XYZ file of C-alpha atoms in Angstrom:
719
model
C -50.569 -53.311 14.771
C -46.576 -51.516 14.794
C -44.764 -51.662 16.786
C -41.705 -50.178 15.303
C -42.590 -47.019 17.600
C -43.320 -48.353 20.462
C -39.904 -50.304 20.390
C -38.430 -46.740 19.737
C -39.955 -44.798 22.303
C -39.376 -48.155 24.968
C -36.172 -47.538 24.300
C -35.506 -43.890 24.395
C -37.444 -43.951 27.815
C -35.086 -47.181 29.073
C -31.619 -44.807 27.749
C -32.883 -41.640 29.398
C -33.420 -43.429 33.060
C -30.001 -44.724 33.269
C -29.054 -40.168 32.038
C -26.981 -41.363 29.201
C -28.628 -39.093 26.982
C -29.257 -36.927 30.190
C -26.681 -34.420 28.632
C -28.241 -33.759 25.635
C -31.068 -32.217 27.902
C -28.982 -30.990 30.500
C -30.107 -26.748 30.956
C -27.183 -24.677 29.093
C -24.762 -23.882 31.025
C -24.427 -20.349 31.903
C -22.443 -17.700 30.122
C -18.796 -17.386 30.937
C -18.390 -14.313 33.414
C -16.254 -12.043 31.974
C -12.671 -11.039 33.247
C -12.926 -8.875 35.680
C -10.476 -6.433 34.401
C -11.247 -3.252 36.258
C -8.230 -4.397 39.022
C -5.382 -4.388 36.214
C -3.501 -0.952 35.788
C -1.655 -1.544 32.180
C -0.034 2.105 33.242
C 1.072 4.591 30.063
C 3.844 3.986 27.638
C 4.961 7.278 27.417
C 3.100 10.634 26.910
C 1.524 10.471 23.747
C -2.348 9.149 23.408
C -1.122 7.237 20.225
C 1.893 4.349 21.279
C 1.454 1.803 22.468
C -2.957 3.082 23.027
C -5.382 0.611 21.635
C -6.836 2.968 19.207
C -9.348 1.295 16.528
C -9.133 3.966 13.519
C -11.463 3.349 10.178
C -10.590 5.504 7.142
C -13.078 6.839 5.212
C -11.610 7.515 1.452
C -13.922 10.403 0.878
C -15.147 9.897 -2.438
C -16.223 13.283 -4.023
C -20.123 12.586 -3.648
C -19.595 11.699 -0.442
C -19.780 15.640 -0.060
C -24.015 15.343 0.399
C -23.723 12.010 3.055
C -25.655 12.194 6.278
C -23.705 13.510 8.566
C -24.938 11.752 11.331
C -25.424 8.589 10.000
C -21.320 8.633 9.682
C -21.110 9.083 13.227
C -23.184 6.949 13.784
C -22.196 3.498 11.839
C -18.318 5.196 13.827
C -19.925 4.680 16.482
C -21.192 1.151 16.168
C -17.751 -0.470 15.159
C -16.551 1.196 18.048
C -14.018 3.322 16.216
C -12.156 5.344 18.648
C -10.064 7.183 15.563
C -11.681 8.208 12.394
C -9.523 9.592 8.820
C -11.154 11.149 6.616
C -9.797 13.861 3.613
C -9.245 17.004 4.440
C -7.658 18.552 1.453
C -4.801 18.307 -1.368
C -6.125 16.614 -4.719
C -10.017 17.916 -2.918
C -11.147 20.295 -0.132
C -13.570 18.652 2.045
C -13.890 22.239 3.451
C -14.489 26.035 1.444
C -11.200 26.477 0.892
C -9.904 29.687 0.031
C -6.777 29.171 -1.294
C -6.769 29.630 -5.130
C -4.534 26.737 -6.263
C -7.090 23.865 -4.063
C -9.816 22.276 -5.748
C -12.823 22.569 -4.302
C -14.979 19.728 -4.325
C -17.464 20.917 -6.235
C -20.770 18.727 -4.453
C -20.005 20.455 -1.181
C -22.801 23.369 -0.221
C -21.276 23.455 2.950
C -18.950 22.082 4.623
C -18.329 18.960 5.293
C -15.054 18.661 7.136
C -16.088 20.258 10.030
C -19.988 19.179 10.454
C -17.692 15.211 10.722
C -15.352 16.808 13.537
C -18.087 18.261 15.600
C -20.194 14.864 14.942
C -17.338 12.717 15.199
C -15.682 14.841 17.891
C -18.937 14.700 20.247
C -19.066 10.921 20.245
C -15.487 11.210 21.789
C -14.553 9.968 18.238
C -10.552 11.913 17.449
C -10.294 12.884 13.874
C -7.376 12.572 11.777
C -7.156 14.801 8.659
C -5.959 12.701 5.409
C -4.193 15.047 2.368
C -2.955 14.133 -0.203
C -0.327 15.933 -2.021
C 1.150 13.624 -5.332
C -0.853 15.472 -7.445
C -3.178 18.848 -8.205
C -6.592 19.028 -10.684
C -5.763 19.748 -14.442
C -7.612 23.168 -13.948
C -5.017 24.247 -11.374
C -1.757 22.375 -12.786
C -2.070 23.749 -16.266
C -1.049 27.090 -14.634
C 2.135 26.022 -12.544
C 4.202 24.212 -14.520
C 7.222 24.071 -12.699
C 5.009 22.048 -10.219
C 4.307 18.632 -12.402
C 5.975 15.300 -12.871
C 7.640 15.338 -15.929
C 7.627 11.987 -17.542
C 11.693 10.383 -19.423
C 9.425 11.748 -22.300
C 9.396 15.269 -21.780
C 5.637 15.056 -20.691
C 3.088 15.251 -17.729
C 0.545 12.279 -15.925
C -2.851 13.563 -15.789
C -4.966 10.522 -14.531
C -8.959 11.364 -14.636
C -8.043 14.916 -14.468
C -5.360 14.985 -11.938
C -1.649 15.672 -13.347
C 1.531 14.543 -10.327
C 3.333 16.335 -8.737
C 7.280 16.613 -8.089
C 7.843 16.304 -4.196
C 11.285 18.820 -5.570
C 8.437 21.360 -7.009
C 7.065 24.119 -5.504
C 3.615 22.129 -4.962
C 4.839 20.605 -2.623
C 8.437 22.041 -1.314
C 6.338 25.368 -0.013
C 1.950 25.320 -1.256
C 1.351 22.240 0.836
C 1.874 24.147 3.637
C -0.176 26.315 3.310
C -2.814 23.730 2.573
C -1.422 22.725 6.099
C -1.225 25.840 7.060
C -5.240 26.994 6.289
C -6.836 23.523 7.516
C -5.371 23.342 10.681
C -5.660 26.642 11.996
C -9.279 26.954 10.623
C -10.196 23.020 12.720
C -9.290 21.017 15.943
C -7.516 18.737 14.487
C -5.924 15.672 16.357
C -3.716 14.162 13.853
C -2.976 14.495 9.521
C -2.160 11.860 7.781
C 0.075 11.649 4.168
C -1.085 9.605 1.113
C 1.074 8.571 -1.739
C 4.128 10.580 -1.044
C 7.542 10.624 -2.596
C 8.503 9.744 -5.570
C 5.146 8.467 -7.703
C 6.986 7.082 -11.524
C 2.891 5.379 -11.741
C -0.020 5.832 -12.159
C -3.489 3.232 -10.456
C -3.692 1.384 -13.716
C -0.027 0.552 -12.992
C 1.664 2.541 -16.049
C 5.519 3.625 -15.427
C 7.007 7.034 -16.387
C 10.469 6.983 -15.627
C 12.407 8.478 -13.283
C 11.143 11.822 -13.198
C 12.995 14.591 -15.922
C 11.846 18.141 -13.945
C 14.309 21.178 -14.267
C 13.964 21.332 -10.438
C 15.166 17.191 -10.225
C 17.392 18.419 -12.650
C 19.082 20.876 -11.015
C 19.103 19.163 -7.478
C 20.627 16.555 -8.229
C 23.405 17.865 -10.551
C 24.017 20.340 -7.307
C 24.139 17.310 -4.981
C 26.032 15.065 -7.046
C 27.668 16.896 -9.716
C 26.046 13.647 -12.195
C 24.171 14.717 -14.737
C 20.598 12.830 -13.562
C 20.255 9.579 -15.129
C 16.927 8.094 -16.655
C 16.938 4.549 -16.583
C 16.704 3.006 -13.355
C 19.938 0.673 -13.348
C 20.830 -1.258 -10.432
C 24.169 -1.492 -12.202
C 24.796 1.769 -12.683
C 25.990 3.562 -10.271
C 24.733 7.460 -10.749
C 21.153 5.667 -10.203
C 22.575 4.219 -7.223
C 23.425 7.750 -5.845
C 20.680 8.255 -7.680
C 18.400 6.113 -5.036
C 20.640 7.330 -2.285
C 18.884 11.413 -3.478
C 15.027 10.577 -3.667
C 15.334 9.158 -0.252
C 17.404 12.444 1.108
C 15.852 14.574 -0.480
C 11.832 12.363 0.497
C 13.289 12.345 3.960
C 14.337 16.002 4.316
C 11.425 17.532 2.855
C 8.920 15.237 5.746
C 11.122 17.190 8.401
C 10.139 19.798 7.215
C 6.744 19.532 7.129
C 6.612 17.964 10.171
C 8.344 20.773 12.088
C 6.083 22.936 10.171
C 3.023 20.601 11.584
C 3.895 20.636 15.418
C 4.132 24.725 14.981
C 1.203 24.830 13.920
C 0.086 22.302 16.575
C 2.431 20.559 18.786
C -0.753 17.828 20.147
C -1.271 17.090 16.456
C -0.454 13.637 15.835
C 1.407 13.038 11.877
C 1.183 9.271 10.068
C 2.121 7.974 6.971
C 4.705 5.907 5.176
C 7.710 7.271 6.202
C 9.814 7.128 9.255
C 11.402 10.890 8.511
C 9.028 13.721 10.742
C 6.870 10.781 12.523
C 5.044 9.872 14.718
C 3.255 7.110 12.988
C 4.727 4.471 10.605
C 1.303 3.616 8.037
C 1.431 0.552 5.980
C -1.489 -1.519 4.188
C -2.922 -4.776 4.283
C -4.614 -5.398 1.309
C -5.251 -7.646 -1.588
C -3.956 -7.424 -5.048
C -4.728 -9.764 -8.542
C -2.767 -12.218 -8.031
C -2.773 -16.262 -7.630
C -2.350 -15.824 -3.660
C -2.310 -13.057 -1.212
C 0.583 -12.868 2.018
C -0.860 -14.127 4.693
C 1.830 -12.532 7.053
C 1.286 -9.487 5.330
C -0.463 -7.122 9.268
C 2.161 -9.830 11.266
C 5.250 -7.936 9.205
C 3.936 -4.861 9.279
C 3.032 -4.621 13.009
C 6.267 -6.604 13.704
C 8.445 -5.084 11.714
C 7.922 -0.679 13.201
C 7.627 -2.425 17.243
C 10.914 -3.933 16.510
C 12.301 -1.150 15.169
C 10.970 1.772 17.157
C 10.293 2.894 20.174
C 9.082 6.404 19.436
C 6.500 5.684 17.277
C 3.498 4.216 16.421
C 2.656 1.067 13.296
C -1.014 2.052 12.019
C -0.945 -0.996 9.609
C -4.431 0.115 7.751
C -6.477 -2.772 5.857
C -8.158 -2.126 2.752
C -10.754 -3.989 2.297
C -10.785 -3.674 -1.224
C -10.435 -6.282 -3.989
C -7.368 -3.827 -5.437
C -6.706 -0.871 -6.864
C -9.132 -1.680 -10.268
C -12.075 -3.428 -8.017
C -12.425 -0.817 -5.102
C -15.753 -1.302 -4.974
C -16.048 -5.227 -3.119
C -14.016 -5.707 -0.478
C -11.651 -8.393 0.037
C -12.230 -12.058 1.274
C -13.877 -11.697 4.496
C -12.044 -14.125 6.323
C -8.476 -12.498 4.722
C -9.241 -9.414 6.115
C -10.406 -11.177 9.644
C -6.859 -12.782 9.531
C -5.196 -9.162 8.988
C -6.901 -7.399 11.616
C -5.993 -10.520 13.718
C -2.528 -9.729 13.651
C -2.618 -6.654 14.071
C -4.715 -7.351 16.826
C -2.604 -9.986 18.752
C 0.989 -8.837 17.846
C 0.188 -5.756 20.125
C -0.492 -2.633 17.287
C -3.651 -0.279 17.371
C -6.626 -1.024 14.549
C -6.813 0.122 11.130
C -9.677 -0.224 8.783
C -9.919 1.373 5.404
C -13.556 1.516 3.257
C -13.683 3.773 0.091
C -16.583 5.455 0.384
C -18.016 5.397 3.655
C -19.058 2.286 6.092
C -22.967 3.702 5.296
C -23.072 3.152 1.982
C -20.482 1.037 0.496
C -21.746 -1.710 -1.465
C -19.885 -5.431 -0.084
C -20.918 -5.165 3.758
C -20.615 -8.711 4.272
C -17.320 -7.406 6.476
C -18.856 -4.571 8.313
C -20.666 -6.889 11.274
C -17.156 -8.924 11.868
C -15.213 -5.092 11.730
C -17.866 -4.476 14.785
C -17.524 -7.586 16.565
C -13.247 -7.156 16.502
C -13.751 -3.724 17.034
C -16.201 -4.266 20.228
C -14.332 -6.648 21.669
C -10.466 -5.041 21.287
C -13.258 -2.107 23.071
C -13.920 -4.368 26.169
C -10.799 -5.336 26.127
C -8.443 -2.730 25.775
C -6.274 -2.839 28.765
C -4.506 -6.073 27.596
C -3.957 -4.125 24.054
C -2.572 -0.655 26.294
C 1.330 -1.638 27.095
C 2.143 -4.183 25.753
C 5.349 -5.629 24.572
C 6.631 -8.911 23.038
C 8.673 -11.161 25.313
C 10.338 -12.683 21.813
C 14.040 -14.316 22.513
C 15.221 -14.659 18.563
C 15.313 -10.602 16.482
C 13.997 -10.923 12.006
C 16.703 -8.689 10.397
C 14.716 -7.269 7.270
C 16.580 -8.529 4.377
C 15.237 -8.764 0.447
C 11.471 -9.621 0.476
C 11.375 -13.643 -0.697
C 13.582 -14.271 1.868
C 12.283 -12.472 4.782
C 9.118 -13.052 4.020
C 10.192 -16.666 3.734
C 12.272 -16.750 6.913
C 8.327 -15.397 8.159
C 6.614 -18.947 7.285
C 9.487 -20.635 8.636
C 8.973 -19.190 12.059
C 5.350 -18.733 11.868
C 5.157 -21.614 11.163
C 7.399 -23.602 13.997
C 5.755 -21.091 16.464
C 9.436 -20.205 16.824
C 8.967 -16.250 18.644
C 10.645 -13.625 16.835
C 10.795 -9.592 16.756
C 11.117 -8.291 13.761
C 13.477 -5.287 12.812
C 14.780 -2.484 9.676
C 18.607 -2.309 9.623
C 18.606 0.855 9.356
C 16.678 1.064 13.192
C 20.418 -1.436 14.267
C 22.386 1.261 16.638
C 19.763 4.454 16.994
C 18.571 5.373 20.001
C 14.767 4.163 18.847
C 15.391 0.608 18.949
C 12.667 -0.167 22.229
C 15.575 -2.967 23.221
C 19.149 -3.172 22.604
C 19.875 -6.346 20.694
C 22.225 -7.749 23.368
C 18.907 -7.753 24.585
C 17.852 -11.170 21.489
C 19.771 -14.256 22.127
C 19.754 -14.711 18.543
C 19.376 -12.632 15.965
C 18.131 -13.328 11.982
C 19.707 -11.679 8.537
C 17.548 -13.374 6.241
C 18.976 -12.114 3.293
C 20.317 -8.848 4.288
C 22.773 -7.996 1.350
C 22.870 -3.595 1.970
C 24.915 -2.564 4.953
C 26.462 0.443 5.731
C 29.852 0.046 8.425
C 28.251 1.102 11.406
C 25.324 -2.175 10.819
C 28.371 -4.201 10.210
C 30.302 -3.242 12.963
C 26.913 -2.783 15.546
C 26.022 -6.926 13.780
C 29.908 -7.704 14.888
C 29.943 -6.386 18.243
C 26.942 -8.039 19.354
C 28.030 -11.998 18.329
C 31.470 -10.886 19.448
C 29.758 -9.992 22.873
C 28.474 -13.437 23.800
C 25.376 -13.197 20.513
C 24.218 -15.539 17.993
C 23.562 -15.165 14.880
C 21.912 -17.513 11.560
C 23.028 -15.794 7.966
C 21.387 -16.365 4.886
C 22.170 -15.105 1.182
C 24.721 -13.035 0.082
C 23.872 -10.823 4.086
C 27.105 -8.386 3.974
C 28.022 -8.542 0.491
C 27.131 -4.611 -0.370
C 27.017 -1.263 0.544
C 24.549 0.596 1.776
C 23.577 1.536 -1.684
C 24.025 -1.654 -3.479
C 26.965 -1.906 -4.953
C 28.296 -4.843 -5.044
C 31.257 -5.350 -2.827
C 32.821 -8.960 -4.033
C 33.399 -9.995 -0.366
C 31.298 -10.384 3.009
C 32.316 -7.936 5.343
C 30.321 -9.795 8.417
C 34.007 -10.534 10.118
C 32.119 -12.609 12.428
C 29.967 -15.098 9.302
C 33.829 -16.686 9.243
C 34.615 -16.523 5.538
C 38.008 -15.561 3.323
C 36.395 -15.377 -0.005
C 34.038 -16.722 -2.704
C 32.658 -16.040 -6.171
C 28.977 -16.171 -7.116
C 26.960 -19.506 -8.179
C 23.773 -17.855 -10.700
C 20.790 -20.698 -10.535
C 20.903 -23.349 -12.355
C 18.006 -26.155 -11.881
C 19.798 -29.284 -11.040
C 22.159 -27.800 -8.354
C 22.260 -29.766 -4.433
C 23.429 -30.470 -1.592
C 25.231 -32.789 -0.674
C 24.826 -34.220 3.374
C 27.740 -37.227 4.057
C 26.935 -38.543 7.728
C 28.982 -36.392 9.876
C 26.904 -33.628 8.231
C 24.017 -35.241 9.909
C 25.935 -36.048 12.836
C 25.690 -32.518 13.255
C 22.701 -31.117 12.020
C 20.769 -33.420 14.180
C 20.337 -37.291 12.825
C 17.089 -37.492 13.290
C 15.986 -34.783 11.339
C 18.578 -35.704 8.417
C 17.715 -39.445 8.502
C 15.366 -39.975 5.686
C 18.108 -37.821 2.903
C 20.807 -37.278 1.820
C 20.781 -34.525 -1.041
C 18.729 -31.461 -0.909
C 17.670 -29.201 -3.195
C 19.161 -25.856 -3.898
C 17.604 -23.406 -7.639
C 19.416 -20.676 -5.338
C 22.059 -18.423 -6.549
C 24.898 -19.200 -4.499
C 28.317 -18.260 -3.253
C 30.620 -20.447 -4.078
C 32.585 -19.657 0.184
C 36.362 -20.525 1.259
C 35.762 -20.343 5.096
C 37.810 -18.531 7.432
C 40.462 -20.179 9.479
C 38.455 -20.495 12.458
C 35.348 -21.857 10.518
C 33.928 -25.314 9.677
C 31.846 -26.397 6.695
C 28.900 -28.613 5.909
C 27.260 -30.091 3.484
C 28.787 -30.105 -0.054
C 27.831 -27.958 -3.716
C 26.664 -30.164 -6.308
C 26.192 -27.925 -9.681
C 23.849 -27.734 -12.356
C 23.867 -32.403 -12.487
C 22.011 -34.080 -15.709
C 18.896 -34.606 -15.332
C 17.558 -36.023 -18.245
C 16.551 -38.254 -20.186
C 16.261 -40.369 -17.263
C 19.422 -42.216 -18.402
C 21.900 -39.464 -17.639
C 20.489 -38.524 -14.877
C 22.621 -39.239 -11.799
C 25.969 -37.328 -10.683
C 29.692 -38.954 -9.597
C 32.195 -38.436 -6.958
C 34.087 -35.617 -9.251
C 29.913 -32.941 -9.360
C 30.691 -32.654 -5.352
C 32.819 -29.873 -4.655
C 34.041 -29.177 -1.032
C 32.060 -25.631 -1.853
C 29.755 -25.786 1.718
C 26.193 -25.058 1.733
C 26.444 -23.526 5.275
C 29.451 -22.691 7.359
C 29.331 -22.603 10.910
C 32.205 -20.004 13.022
C 33.309 -19.285 16.096
C 33.768 -15.450 16.986
C 34.688 -13.181 19.877
C 32.308 -14.894 22.829
C 29.190 -15.771 20.620
C 28.388 -17.462 17.355
C 27.692 -17.549 14.019
C 25.378 -20.186 11.450
C 25.488 -18.689 7.315
C 23.696 -20.442 4.782
C 25.583 -18.665 2.003
C 22.472 -19.071 -0.374
C 18.627 -18.417 -0.348
C 16.091 -21.255 1.969
C 13.722 -18.253 3.184
C 13.263 -17.588 -0.735
C 13.032 -21.504 -1.213
C 10.878 -22.157 1.537
C 8.464 -19.263 -0.037
C 8.381 -21.451 -3.117
C 7.840 -24.276 -2.554
C 7.541 -24.973 1.454
C 9.984 -28.170 1.099
C 10.453 -30.220 4.514
C 14.114 -30.610 3.778
C 14.486 -26.620 3.816
C 12.915 -26.426 7.297
C 14.350 -28.935 8.315
C 17.330 -27.294 8.567
C 16.243 -24.108 9.271
C 15.275 -25.133 12.233
C 18.371 -27.045 12.407
C 20.616 -24.046 12.400
C 18.856 -22.381 15.393
C 18.025 -24.932 17.368
C 21.570 -27.092 17.121
C 23.840 -24.898 15.846
C 23.126 -22.171 17.320
C 21.147 -24.148 20.419
C 18.506 -21.044 20.449
C 15.743 -22.886 23.790
C 12.594 -22.284 22.343
C 10.038 -19.749 24.895
C 7.129 -21.063 23.959
C 7.363 -25.482 23.666
C 3.287 -26.805 21.758
C 1.813 -29.419 19.332
C -0.001 -26.689 17.202
C -0.949 -27.306 13.781
C 1.951 -25.092 12.019
C -1.873 -23.096 10.506
C -1.860 -21.984 14.176
C 0.355 -18.530 14.180
C 1.435 -17.719 18.242
C 1.847 -14.563 20.123
C 3.588 -14.223 23.124
C 3.337 -10.271 25.037
C 3.117 -8.632 28.169
C 2.341 -5.541 29.829
C 4.873 -3.354 30.078
C 3.737 -2.285 34.115
C 3.571 -5.834 34.864
C 0.066 -5.872 35.274
C -0.983 -9.503 33.075
C 1.244 -11.495 29.984
C -0.877 -13.169 26.720
C -0.501 -15.824 24.948
C -2.604 -14.910 21.664
C -3.391 -17.282 18.469
C -4.790 -17.663 14.701
C -6.438 -19.936 12.706
C -4.930 -19.708 9.250
C -6.818 -22.839 8.371
C -9.122 -21.543 5.678
C -6.631 -20.698 3.607
C -6.566 -23.202 0.174
C -4.138 -21.164 -2.353
C -6.199 -18.046 -3.639
C -9.491 -19.352 -1.647
C -10.062 -17.589 1.887
C -12.653 -19.787 3.031
C -13.216 -20.329 7.049
C -10.848 -22.104 9.504
C -11.439 -25.292 10.396
C -11.833 -25.308 14.759
C -8.490 -27.109 15.269
C -8.750 -28.564 18.979
C -6.904 -30.344 21.937
C -3.811 -28.183 21.121
C -0.736 -28.565 23.900
C 1.320 -25.961 25.324
C 4.462 -25.164 27.256
C 5.857 -21.695 27.907
C 7.601 -19.551 30.290
C 5.821 -16.894 31.916
C 6.935 -13.479 33.239
C 6.607 -14.304 37.086
C 4.262 -17.438 38.803
C 0.193 -17.104 37.400
C -2.682 -17.657 38.977
C -5.184 -18.228 36.649
C -5.633 -18.519 31.881
C -8.536 -17.723 31.208
C -9.743 -17.592 27.295
C -10.440 -14.004 26.243
C -13.101 -16.101 23.193
C -14.900 -18.095 25.369
C -14.616 -16.592 28.699
C -13.961 -20.022 30.668
C -11.440 -21.315 33.031
C -8.432 -22.522 31.092
C -6.587 -25.713 33.790
C -2.595 -25.850 33.363
C 0.403 -27.014 35.918
C 3.686 -24.685 36.915
C 6.837 -26.261 37.694
C 9.844 -25.004 37.693
C 8.771 -21.871 36.139
C 6.863 -23.724 33.161
C 3.249 -23.218 32.555
C 1.974 -26.243 30.193
C -1.237 -26.014 29.823
C -3.948 -27.825 26.713
C -6.497 -25.476 24.710
C -9.775 -28.080 24.083
C -10.388 -25.991 21.005
C -9.179 -22.867 18.365
C -12.297 -21.268 16.139
C -10.928 -17.749 14.296
C -8.638 -16.341 16.846
C -7.843 -16.927 21.480
C -5.650 -14.993 23.919
C -4.884 -17.036 27.195
C -4.467 -14.641 29.369
C -2.464 -15.074 32.498
C -2.972 -13.391 35.294
C -0.248 -12.891 37.936
C -0.225 -14.579 41.601
C 0.356 -11.795 43.186
C -2.103 -9.505 42.107
């Protein structure tokens, strides 16, 4: 007799009786109850339906062949996705309605009225419709009749791409005829908004070929009338005429869009206007999309929505998740995990949601993300009160500077869970800022080299009144157009003069024991030298300022026998300068610390950045956590005082260029200070309550596990 099965059954029975395995066979716990949001009143931000409002937009870039679509199936796909705004192609390059205008190309596949049928079907489901217009190109059959409307390359040629010819912003098509197209469409259809694609001066085609500064007669005449100069033919920031041309482009583009905006509002004042600019619009469009490059910018959506939310109280962010792999691969979706991260960044920073597909949700061939789109949009719809009339409650503002520096500082702040807003420098000192600059304890200037006198005055006055700034790179060394002025113009930074040093290998900063005492003995205990592969300002500090860490330029690095430096190689030029200015204080790092971290992610650069904020400027963290640096966090509160929440996004699936499923992260401790005493913390993805303790105005809790994302909803005792 084989006794093994008998023994196994007997042992198992005894263990079961003892209760050891009882948990395995216990009845599954009841599903958590959803949060009752019926008693929550988030209030309204303003009288518009779009600003700080919880909309879920789907943009379908319709192809000509989509004119034969099943309209009912299209509308149902939007209902299934929980979309409450749909953006469709109306006119410009191709008219998807029976236009009567002679210089608008009618879709040859269309039999009836596609736009009219779609608007009727979508409105019947309570879904708003934004009309898409593109005046950057015109069909070749029409372009041949109006050469004065067209862009002209530096070789004197027009650009024809797949039968569509580039137009010029200063030509009659964009200046006048586009308004006729808008008038026809707006008068004919009950649109809710208007979106413009490919605005401004288009100098490249879809294949990335560059054709240079437009040399059409309109541009030549307008530029000469404006500046007295001949139109340049080469893009060169060292050329003062080209710098004037950059100003000319900005001025003329803004003027055109303000005129178009006025034209639209005259036709229908209720229409929302949306494009990739801040002039004449209600919503500022941006895109988070993949490109053919080794790695993706995983904070793309964070960057895009924060800089609008932090800069404009009268503009809504309209960040669009571009669901295709790259311009050259429109029929294949981007990584579903990356798409999910970008959409969560929109959501958990309090911005609306946007999704773009070429074709329709019904016929797109790569459908792997569509179920996730429906789930995320469904979550947002179910909890849309929590995304209504909210704002970040951060104490630090990051001023947008040069790209690599700015993105590196975003990485540093996000990985260190230092809560921050983003402000575009053009918004400083204007009435458009949602918050006064004085509301922030500290401001970070990441290589904001170009500054006009207004911005200089705003920043210096902020410090003088008690503010704190951390500045990096070559901040305030150029005028607004990019002309080098050979001085650090911000008086608050405490720099008397400087000389330029061009980046060279084997350049370091020497860290002394005195430096470590100031920067943090514990933090700096294991190293006394720091890599610095960056352009550098060899600064002479002002009398009121102090310098730390000494510059060691271009030491020998080969052969090994010669790879050393001596005391004579160490200069007196500081790698960090502190300065007291008025009631405030500044820290100036005269090299590109953020770009260095973006490039290598080195722990020394991270250590210096954190020490500059917390040790030198004594900025207190508003959220204290042992969370993994792969967790991105946000902290928002309802302006009506109804609730606040912390958002958490799990980035652990990113491995170089691969975006895989995130790893579940367990037991994350969080400590934060809410606006009011709280009675309940609800985990919105699981529906369970979170245990917490509240002491001296601070709340402490532990998140058991984090999958893709979580929202910690805090409900107040007073409600």
